[in-house]
C-alpha positions as MATLAB code, in Angstrom:
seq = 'XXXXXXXXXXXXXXXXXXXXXXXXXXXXXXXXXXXXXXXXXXXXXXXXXXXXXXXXXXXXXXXXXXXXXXXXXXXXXXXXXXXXXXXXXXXXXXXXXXXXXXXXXXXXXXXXXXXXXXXXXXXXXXXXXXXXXXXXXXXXXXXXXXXXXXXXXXXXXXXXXXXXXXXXXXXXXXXXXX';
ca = [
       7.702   61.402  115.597;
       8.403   60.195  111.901;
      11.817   58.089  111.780;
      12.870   55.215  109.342;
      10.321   52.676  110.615;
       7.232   55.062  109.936;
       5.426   57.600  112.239;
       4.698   57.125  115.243;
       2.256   58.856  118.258;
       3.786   59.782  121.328;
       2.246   60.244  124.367;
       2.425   63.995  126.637;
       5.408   63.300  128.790;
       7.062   61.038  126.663;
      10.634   60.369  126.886;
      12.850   60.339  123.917;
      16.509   59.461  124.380;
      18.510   60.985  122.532;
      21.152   58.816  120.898;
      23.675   61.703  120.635;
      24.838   61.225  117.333;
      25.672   57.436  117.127;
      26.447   56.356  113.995;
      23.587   53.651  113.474;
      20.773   55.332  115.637;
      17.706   55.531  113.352;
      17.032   59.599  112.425;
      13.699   61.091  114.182;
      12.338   64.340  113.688;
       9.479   65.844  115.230;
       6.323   65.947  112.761;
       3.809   67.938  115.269;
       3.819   69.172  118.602;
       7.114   70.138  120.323;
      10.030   68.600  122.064;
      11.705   69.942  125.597;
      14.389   68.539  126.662;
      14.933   67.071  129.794;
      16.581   69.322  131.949;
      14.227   72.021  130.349;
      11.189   70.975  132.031;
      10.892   72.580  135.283;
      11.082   75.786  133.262;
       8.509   74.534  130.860;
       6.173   73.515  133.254;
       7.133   74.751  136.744;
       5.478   73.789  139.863;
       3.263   76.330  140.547;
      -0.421   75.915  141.005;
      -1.397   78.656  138.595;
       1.095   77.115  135.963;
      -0.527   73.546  136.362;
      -4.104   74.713  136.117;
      -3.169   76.285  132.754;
      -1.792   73.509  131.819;
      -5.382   71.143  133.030;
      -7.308   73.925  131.101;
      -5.288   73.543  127.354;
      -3.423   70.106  126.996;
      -6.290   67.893  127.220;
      -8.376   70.149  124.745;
     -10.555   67.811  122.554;
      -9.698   64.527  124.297;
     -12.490   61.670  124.124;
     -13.144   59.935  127.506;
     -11.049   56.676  127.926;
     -11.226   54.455  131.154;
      -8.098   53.977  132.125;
      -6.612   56.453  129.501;
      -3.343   59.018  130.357;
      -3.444   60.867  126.856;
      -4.635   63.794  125.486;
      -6.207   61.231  122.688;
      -8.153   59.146  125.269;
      -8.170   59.902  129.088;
     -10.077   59.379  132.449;
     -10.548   62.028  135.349;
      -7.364   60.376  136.962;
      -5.393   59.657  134.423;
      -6.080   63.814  132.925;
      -5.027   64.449  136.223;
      -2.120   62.223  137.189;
      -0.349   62.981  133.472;
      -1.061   67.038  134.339;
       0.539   66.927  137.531;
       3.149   64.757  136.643;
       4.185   67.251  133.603;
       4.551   69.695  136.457;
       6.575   67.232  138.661;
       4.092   66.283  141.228;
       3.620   62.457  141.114;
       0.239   61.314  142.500;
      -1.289   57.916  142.716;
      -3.223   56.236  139.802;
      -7.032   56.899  140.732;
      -8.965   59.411  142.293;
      -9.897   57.813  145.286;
      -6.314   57.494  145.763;
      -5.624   61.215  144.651;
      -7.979   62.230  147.433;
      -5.860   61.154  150.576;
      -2.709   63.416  149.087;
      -2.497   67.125  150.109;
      -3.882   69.215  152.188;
      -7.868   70.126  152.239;
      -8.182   73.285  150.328;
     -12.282   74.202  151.940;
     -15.810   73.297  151.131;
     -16.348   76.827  149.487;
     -16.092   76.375  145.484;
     -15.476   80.181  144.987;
     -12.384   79.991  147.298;
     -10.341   77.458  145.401;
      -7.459   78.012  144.248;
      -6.180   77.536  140.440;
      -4.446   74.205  140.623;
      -6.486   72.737  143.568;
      -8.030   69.418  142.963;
     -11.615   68.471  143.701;
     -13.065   65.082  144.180;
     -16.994   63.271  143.945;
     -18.686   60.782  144.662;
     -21.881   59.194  142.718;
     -21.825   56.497  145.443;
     -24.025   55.394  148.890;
     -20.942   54.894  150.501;
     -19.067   58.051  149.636;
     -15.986   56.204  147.952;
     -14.583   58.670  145.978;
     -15.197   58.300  142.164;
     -13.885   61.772  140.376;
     -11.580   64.234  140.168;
     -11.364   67.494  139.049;
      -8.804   70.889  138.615;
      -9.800   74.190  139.539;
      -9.001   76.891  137.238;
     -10.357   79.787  139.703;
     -13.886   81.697  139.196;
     -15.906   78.148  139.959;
     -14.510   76.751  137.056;
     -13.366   73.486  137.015;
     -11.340   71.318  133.822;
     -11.917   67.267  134.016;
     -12.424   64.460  131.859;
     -15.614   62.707  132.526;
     -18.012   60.317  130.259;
     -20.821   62.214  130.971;
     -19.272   65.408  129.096;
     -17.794   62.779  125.933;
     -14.184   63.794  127.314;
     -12.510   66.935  128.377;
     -14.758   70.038  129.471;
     -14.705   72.970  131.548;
     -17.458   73.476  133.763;
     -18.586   76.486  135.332;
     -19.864   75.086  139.026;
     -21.760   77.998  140.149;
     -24.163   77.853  136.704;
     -27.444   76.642  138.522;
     -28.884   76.315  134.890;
     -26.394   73.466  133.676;
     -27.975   70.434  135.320;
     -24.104   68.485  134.647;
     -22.601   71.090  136.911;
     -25.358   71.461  139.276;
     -25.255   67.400  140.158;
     -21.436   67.786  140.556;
     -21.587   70.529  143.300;
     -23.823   68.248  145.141;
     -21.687   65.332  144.972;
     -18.301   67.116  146.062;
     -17.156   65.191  148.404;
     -13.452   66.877  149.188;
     -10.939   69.457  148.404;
      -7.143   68.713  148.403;
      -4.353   71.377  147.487;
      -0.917   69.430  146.040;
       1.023   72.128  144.711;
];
């Protein structure tokens, strides 16, 4: 957004008020990326499983891993997924762990999920829940993880990728939120 006082980078989901044409209300325009107002949004990004998937597999294209990140230019698995469901108006908690009591299970069998559903590991002795993940349908999965560098898609049922292989056996849960 590029007003008087410089450029600056907004965040997916930002608000913007709109200062409806006061007099003294700096001038902003849009330098990249797109605006939707408001009221617009459900349209733009309805509720709908397959709708939020697609949105998991594009918006976060090229983002770097960030601990405790909610962008698209620095994220975590919760944070990728909090600020994807949250474009789609489904509010869920801050970390996975958390994520992973909301919903209803969705099955064990990777195959069977459906676009949208949300699946959760655990690197841990104790189980604790310590990533999250979307299905996109066809054992493929979109998440944000340090081991990957930031946002990938993994294909689950490639026995040949060692990444994927370690994260079917640590699936610890399935939960379906939309």
């Amino acid at each position: 957004m590029r007003s008087a006082h410089g450029t600056r980078r907004l965040p997916l989901g930002a608000w913007v008020r709109d200062a409806g044409g006061a007099s003294d209300a700096p001038q902003e325009t849009v330098v990249e990326g797109a605006t939707v107002a408001a009221r617009a949004l459900a349209d733009r990004f309805p509720r709908t499983p397959a709708a939020t998937a697609a949105s998991a597999a594009t918006l976060f294209a090229g983002c770097s891993y960030q601990w405790g990140g909610v962008t698209p230019w620095g994220a975590d698995c919760s944070g990728f997924v909090q600020a994807v469901y949250r474009l789609h108006g489904v509010e869920l908690p801050r970390d996975a762990w958390q994520q992973a009591l909301e919903g209803d299970d969705a099955g064990s069998a990777i195959d069977a999920l459906a676009p949208g559903d949300l699946l959760f590991f655990s690197d841990r002795d104790d189980l604790r829940i310590t990533h999250v993940g979307v299905a996109l349908g066809e054992s493929r999965m979109a998440h944000v993880s340090l081991g990957r560098g930031g946002f990938a898609v993994e294909r689950l049922d490639d026995a040949r990728d060692a990444y994927a292989a370690r994260l079917v056996r640590q699936l610890r849960a399935t939960r379906r939120v939309v």
